[in-house]
XYZ file of C-alpha atoms in Angstrom:
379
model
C -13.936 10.012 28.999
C -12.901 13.088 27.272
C -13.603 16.725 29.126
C -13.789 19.580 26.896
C -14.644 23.419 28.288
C -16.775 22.606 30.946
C -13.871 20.835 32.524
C -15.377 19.443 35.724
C -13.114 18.263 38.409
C -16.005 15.963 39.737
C -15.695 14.108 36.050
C -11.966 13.278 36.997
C -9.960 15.665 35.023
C -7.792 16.519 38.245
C -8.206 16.258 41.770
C -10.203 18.447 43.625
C -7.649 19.069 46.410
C -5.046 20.464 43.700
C -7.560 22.936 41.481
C -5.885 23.995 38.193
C -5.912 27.282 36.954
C -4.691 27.593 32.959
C -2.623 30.892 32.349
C -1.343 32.206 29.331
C 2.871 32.476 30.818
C 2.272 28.319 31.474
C 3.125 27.235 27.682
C 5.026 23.723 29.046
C 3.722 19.966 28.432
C 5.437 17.332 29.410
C 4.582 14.087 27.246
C 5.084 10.529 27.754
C 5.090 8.336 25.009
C 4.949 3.983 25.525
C 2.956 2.454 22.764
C 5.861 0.090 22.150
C 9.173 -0.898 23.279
C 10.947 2.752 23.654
C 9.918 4.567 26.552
C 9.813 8.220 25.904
C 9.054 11.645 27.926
C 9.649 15.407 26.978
C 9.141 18.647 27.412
C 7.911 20.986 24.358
C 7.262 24.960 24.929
C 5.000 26.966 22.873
C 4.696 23.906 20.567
C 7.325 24.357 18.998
C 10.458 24.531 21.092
C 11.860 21.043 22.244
C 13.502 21.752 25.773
C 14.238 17.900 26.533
C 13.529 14.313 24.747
C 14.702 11.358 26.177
C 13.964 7.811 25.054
C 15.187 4.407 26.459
C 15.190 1.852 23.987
C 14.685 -1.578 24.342
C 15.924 -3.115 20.976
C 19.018 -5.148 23.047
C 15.910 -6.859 24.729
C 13.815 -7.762 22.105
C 16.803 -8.677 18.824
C 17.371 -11.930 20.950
C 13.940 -12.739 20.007
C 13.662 -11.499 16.365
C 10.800 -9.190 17.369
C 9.160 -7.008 19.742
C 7.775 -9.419 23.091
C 4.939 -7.593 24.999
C 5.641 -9.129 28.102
C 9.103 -8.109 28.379
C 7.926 -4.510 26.821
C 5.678 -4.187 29.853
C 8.426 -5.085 32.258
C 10.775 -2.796 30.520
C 8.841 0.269 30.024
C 8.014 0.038 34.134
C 11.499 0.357 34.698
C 11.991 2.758 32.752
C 9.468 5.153 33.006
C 10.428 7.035 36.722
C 13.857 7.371 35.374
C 13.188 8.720 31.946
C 10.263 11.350 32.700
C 12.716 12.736 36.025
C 16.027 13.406 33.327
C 13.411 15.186 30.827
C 12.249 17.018 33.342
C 15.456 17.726 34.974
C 17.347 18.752 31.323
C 14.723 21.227 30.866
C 14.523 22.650 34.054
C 11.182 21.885 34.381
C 8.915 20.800 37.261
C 5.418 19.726 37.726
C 4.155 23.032 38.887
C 5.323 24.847 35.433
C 3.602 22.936 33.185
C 0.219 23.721 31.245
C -0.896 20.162 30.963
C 0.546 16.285 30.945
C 0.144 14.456 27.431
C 0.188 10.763 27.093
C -0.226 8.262 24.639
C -3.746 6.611 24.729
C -3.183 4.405 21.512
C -3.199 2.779 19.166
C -0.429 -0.057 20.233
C 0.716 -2.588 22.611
C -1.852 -2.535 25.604
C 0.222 -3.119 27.832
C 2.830 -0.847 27.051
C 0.915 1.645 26.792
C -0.727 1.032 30.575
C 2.592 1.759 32.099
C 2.785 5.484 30.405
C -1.243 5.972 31.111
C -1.334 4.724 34.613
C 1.804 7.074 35.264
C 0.886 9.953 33.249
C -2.450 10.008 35.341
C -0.676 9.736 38.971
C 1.276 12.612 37.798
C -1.661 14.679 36.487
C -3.321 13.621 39.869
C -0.744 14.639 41.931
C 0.389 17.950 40.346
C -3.740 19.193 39.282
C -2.296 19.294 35.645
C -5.183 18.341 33.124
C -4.272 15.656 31.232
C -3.908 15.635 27.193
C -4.744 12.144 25.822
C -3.048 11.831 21.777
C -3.564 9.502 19.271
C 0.125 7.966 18.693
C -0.352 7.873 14.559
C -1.499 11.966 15.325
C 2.096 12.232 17.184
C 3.588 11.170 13.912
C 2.254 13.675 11.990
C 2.035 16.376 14.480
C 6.322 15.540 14.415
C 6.834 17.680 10.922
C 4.127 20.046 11.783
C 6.332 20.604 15.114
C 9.913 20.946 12.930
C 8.377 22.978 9.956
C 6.932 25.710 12.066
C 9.964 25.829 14.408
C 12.337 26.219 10.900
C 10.255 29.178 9.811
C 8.031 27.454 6.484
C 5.296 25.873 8.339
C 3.284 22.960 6.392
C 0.078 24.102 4.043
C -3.011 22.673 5.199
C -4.807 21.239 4.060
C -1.856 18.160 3.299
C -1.448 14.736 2.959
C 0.168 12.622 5.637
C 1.669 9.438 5.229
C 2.698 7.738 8.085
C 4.661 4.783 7.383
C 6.142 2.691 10.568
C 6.500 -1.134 12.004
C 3.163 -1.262 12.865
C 1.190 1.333 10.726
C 1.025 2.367 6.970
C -1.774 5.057 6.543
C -2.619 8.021 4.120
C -4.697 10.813 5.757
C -6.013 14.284 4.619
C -5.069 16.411 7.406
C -7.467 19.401 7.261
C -6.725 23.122 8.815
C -8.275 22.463 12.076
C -6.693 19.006 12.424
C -9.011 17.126 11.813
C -8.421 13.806 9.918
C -9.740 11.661 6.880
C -8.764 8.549 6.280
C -7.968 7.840 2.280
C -5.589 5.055 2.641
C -4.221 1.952 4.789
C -2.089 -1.314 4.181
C -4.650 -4.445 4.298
C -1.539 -7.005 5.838
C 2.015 -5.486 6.547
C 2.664 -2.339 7.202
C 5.468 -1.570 5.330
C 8.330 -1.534 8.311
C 6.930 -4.629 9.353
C 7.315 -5.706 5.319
C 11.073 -4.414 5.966
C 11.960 -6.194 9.163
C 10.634 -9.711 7.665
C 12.344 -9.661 4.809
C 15.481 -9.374 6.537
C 14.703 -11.936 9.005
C 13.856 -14.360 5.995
C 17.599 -13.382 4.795
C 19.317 -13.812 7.907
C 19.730 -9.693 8.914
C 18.097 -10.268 12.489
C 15.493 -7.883 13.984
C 15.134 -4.839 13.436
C 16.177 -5.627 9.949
C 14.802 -2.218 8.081
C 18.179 0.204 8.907
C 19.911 -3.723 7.927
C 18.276 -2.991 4.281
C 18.757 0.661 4.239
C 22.599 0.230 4.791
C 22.955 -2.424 2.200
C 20.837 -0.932 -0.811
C 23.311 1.410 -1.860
C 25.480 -1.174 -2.521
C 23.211 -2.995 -5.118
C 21.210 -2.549 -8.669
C 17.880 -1.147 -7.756
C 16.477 -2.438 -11.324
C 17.763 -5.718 -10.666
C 14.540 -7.272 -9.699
C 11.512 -6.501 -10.946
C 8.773 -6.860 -8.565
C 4.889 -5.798 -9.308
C 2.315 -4.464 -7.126
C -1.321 -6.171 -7.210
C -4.025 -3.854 -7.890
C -5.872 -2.969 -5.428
C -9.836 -3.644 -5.606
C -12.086 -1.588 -3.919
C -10.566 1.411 -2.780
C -6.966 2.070 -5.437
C -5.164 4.429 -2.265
C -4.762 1.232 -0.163
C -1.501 -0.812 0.147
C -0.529 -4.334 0.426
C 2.732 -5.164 1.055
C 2.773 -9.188 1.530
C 2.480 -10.051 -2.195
C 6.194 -8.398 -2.333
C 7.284 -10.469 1.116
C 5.837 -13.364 -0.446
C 7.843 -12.275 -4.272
C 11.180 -11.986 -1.996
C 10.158 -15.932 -0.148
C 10.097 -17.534 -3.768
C 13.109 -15.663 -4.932
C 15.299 -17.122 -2.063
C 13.522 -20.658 -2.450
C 15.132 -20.330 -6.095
C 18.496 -20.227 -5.617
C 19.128 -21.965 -2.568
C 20.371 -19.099 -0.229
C 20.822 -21.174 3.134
C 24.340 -21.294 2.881
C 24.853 -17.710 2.751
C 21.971 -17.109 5.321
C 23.631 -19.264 7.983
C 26.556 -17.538 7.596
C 25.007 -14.338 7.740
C 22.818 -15.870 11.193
C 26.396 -16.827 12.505
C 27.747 -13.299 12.114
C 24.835 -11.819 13.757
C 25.709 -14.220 16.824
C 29.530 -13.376 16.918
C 28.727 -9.844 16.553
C 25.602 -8.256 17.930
C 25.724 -5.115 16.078
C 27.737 -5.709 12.872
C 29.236 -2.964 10.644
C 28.159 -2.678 7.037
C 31.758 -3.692 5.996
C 31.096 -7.065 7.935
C 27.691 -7.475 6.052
C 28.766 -7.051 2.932
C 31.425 -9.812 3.227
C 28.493 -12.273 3.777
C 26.106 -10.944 1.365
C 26.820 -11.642 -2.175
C 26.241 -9.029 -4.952
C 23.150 -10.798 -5.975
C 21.567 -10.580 -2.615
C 22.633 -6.980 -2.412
C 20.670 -6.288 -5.781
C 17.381 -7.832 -4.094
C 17.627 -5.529 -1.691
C 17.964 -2.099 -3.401
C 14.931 -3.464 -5.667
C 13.024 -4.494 -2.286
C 13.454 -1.418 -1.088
C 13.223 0.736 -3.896
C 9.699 -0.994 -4.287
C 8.338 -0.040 -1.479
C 9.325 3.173 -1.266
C 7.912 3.399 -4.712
C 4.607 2.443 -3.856
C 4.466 4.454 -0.802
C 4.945 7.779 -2.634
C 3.281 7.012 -5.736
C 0.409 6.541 -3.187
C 1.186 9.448 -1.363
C 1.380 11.281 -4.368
C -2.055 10.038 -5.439
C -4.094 10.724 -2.388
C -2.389 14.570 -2.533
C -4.273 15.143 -5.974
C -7.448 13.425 -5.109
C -7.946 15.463 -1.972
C -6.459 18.799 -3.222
C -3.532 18.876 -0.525
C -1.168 21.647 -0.436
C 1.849 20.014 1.127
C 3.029 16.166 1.375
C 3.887 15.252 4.771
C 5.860 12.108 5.236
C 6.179 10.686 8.733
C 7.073 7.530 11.100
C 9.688 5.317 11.843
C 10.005 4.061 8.120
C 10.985 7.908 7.520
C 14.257 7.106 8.526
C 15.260 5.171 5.389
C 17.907 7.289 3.447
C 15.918 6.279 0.046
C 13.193 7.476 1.069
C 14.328 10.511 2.496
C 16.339 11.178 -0.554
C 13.366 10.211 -3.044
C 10.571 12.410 -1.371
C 13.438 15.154 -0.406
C 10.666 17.852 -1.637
C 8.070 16.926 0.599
C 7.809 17.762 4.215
C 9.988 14.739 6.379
C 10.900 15.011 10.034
C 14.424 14.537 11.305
C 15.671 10.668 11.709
C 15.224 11.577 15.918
C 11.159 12.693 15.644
C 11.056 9.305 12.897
C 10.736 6.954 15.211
C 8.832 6.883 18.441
C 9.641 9.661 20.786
C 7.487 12.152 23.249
C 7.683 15.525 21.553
C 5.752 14.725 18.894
C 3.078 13.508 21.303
C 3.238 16.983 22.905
C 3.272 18.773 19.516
C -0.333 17.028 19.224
C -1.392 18.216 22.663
C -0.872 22.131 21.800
C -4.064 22.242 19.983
C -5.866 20.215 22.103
C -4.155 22.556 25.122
C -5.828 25.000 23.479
C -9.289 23.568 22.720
C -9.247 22.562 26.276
C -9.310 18.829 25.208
C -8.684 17.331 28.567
C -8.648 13.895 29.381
C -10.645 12.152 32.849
C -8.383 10.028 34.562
C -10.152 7.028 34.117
C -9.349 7.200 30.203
C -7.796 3.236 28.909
C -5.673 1.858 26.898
C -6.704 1.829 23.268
C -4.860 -0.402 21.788
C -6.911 -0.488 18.146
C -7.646 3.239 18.196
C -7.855 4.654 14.776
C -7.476 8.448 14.083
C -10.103 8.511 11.290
């Protein structure tokens, strides 16, 4: 349950014994962010002003496994939680009593992930009399440029065009001036990180394989390969991504790659983390020119999308967000367009704060007995 103006403390929005009183001088939210496997909590100021971020990874859990297990997210993210939202906290000098309002992710992602930052977020919000902010995690993306483009003085034209491209979500929305959202486009099978990290599982990169791909592009002929996109029926602004995953399975099948793979697989196992010098000795120029055309693909595709969905909806500005936002190509190839930093790319808690300001402001407040989403859409 969401409470809006007529925030009643009998509907659960904080606890009656610890009333909360919203002043103008109280411009702090802390965030916590756990829809995956990086737990996350920060502290943002007058939406714009990052006074701590702090994330604690779990990618040395989950490579073992070539992928991300729930479970084991679960079990991480509860030990990592006290820990992570007490050094945010204590790098921005913050405590409970100075802040306008708790944020937390509510979805969309792993469920139960994301019941380890809820269920804290709300004993926090419960025990301080704090409302609580509930934020849509794909929102957080977007909200992530919004936060750096007003901060760096040219603040992003609405209405715009967000895509957010990431492991688990590739989606095109109109973002109008009040924030409000519009879904125009959305993968129909991989999203295109996920489209990333398979293909360099299939080639023997390991998990997460995208920044594997990213490294190695450069280093091949991105015209070497000519892959094609199916057209879309029904609505043209969608994506699909496994016809290309599928394109890269039958290219391997073709020349017999298992030699190479294993040795790449037995690399991987020597060496956890391997430099791109130790790659490239294992990965034959060939190889290296599927790569730079897999990837120069789908960045293709993404911003010819993007690009697309800007004219049909009249969109001043281009935002481009998520953890996919990372790649170097397609920084470099949509360096006109409005991208966040590599560090609010991938999962982290500011952006979830960033959202929160406007809902702050709306007084948007969240009931404490608010789930776990795990298919929430935005639009």
């Amino acid at each position: 349950m969401k409470c809006g103006a007529g925030w009643n403390p009998a509907a659960g929005c904080h606890p009656p014994s610890a009333p909360f009183h919203l002043t103008t001088s109280m411009r702090r939210i802390l965030a916590i962010e756990s829809s995956c496997d990086e737990t996350a909590a920060a502290v943002v100021e007058d939406s714009d002003t990052i006074l701590s971020s702090v994330v604690a990874s779990q990618m040395t859990t989950h490579s073992k496994y070539g992928g991300v297990v729930p479970e084991l997210a679960s079990r991480e993210h509860l030990r990592a939680i006290v820990p992570v939202v007490r050094e945010a906290l204590g790098r921005a000098g913050t405590s409970l009593q100075d802040l306008a309002a708790i944020a937390v992710t509510e979805g969309p992602g792993l469920v139960g992930s994301l019941l380890v930052g809820l269920t804290y977020a709300k004993s926090l919000s419960f025990a301080s009399g704090a409302p609580l902010i509930a934020v849509n995690h794909i929102e957080g993306h977007i909200h992530a440029v919004i936060l750096e483009s007003r901060r760096d003085g040219h603040p992003v034209e609405l209405p715009a065009l967000a895509l957010v491209a990431s492991g688990g979500h590739t989606h095109l929305f109109e973002v109008g001036e009040d924030y409000r959202y519009r879904l125009l486009g959305k993968t129909r099978d991989d999203a295109a990180g996920e489209a990333f990290d398979k293909v360099a599982k299939l080639l023997g990169f390991g998990y997460p394989g995208g920044p594997v791909i990213d490294r190695l592009a450069p280093h091949g002929n991105p015209d070497a390969v000519r892959f094609t996109f199916a057209k879309m029926k029904g609505n043209p602004l969608d994506f699909s991504f496994s016809g290309l995953k599928t394109a890269v399975l039958r290219w391997v099948e073709a020349r017999n790659l298992n030699t190479e793979i294993a040795a790449r697989r037995a690399l991987l196992a020597e060496v956890p983390n391997p430099s791109t010098d130790q790659w490239l000795a294992v990965t034959p120029k060939t190889t290296l020119d599927l790569l730079a055309s897999f990837q120069h693909a789908v960045i293709h595709e993404l911003l010819t999308r993007a690009a697309s969905s800007a004219e049909a909806c009249g969109a001043r500005a281009i935002i481009v967000s998520g953890g996919v936002a990372c790649n170097s190509g397609l920084r470099h190839a949509a360096r006109s367009q409005d991208v966040p930093s590599p560090g609010l790319s991938t999962d982290n808690a500011a952006m979830i704060a960033a959202a929160a300001f406007p809902k702050l402001a709306s007084r948007e407040f969240a009931s404490l007995d608010i789930p776990a989403q795990a298919n929430l859409t935005l639009a």
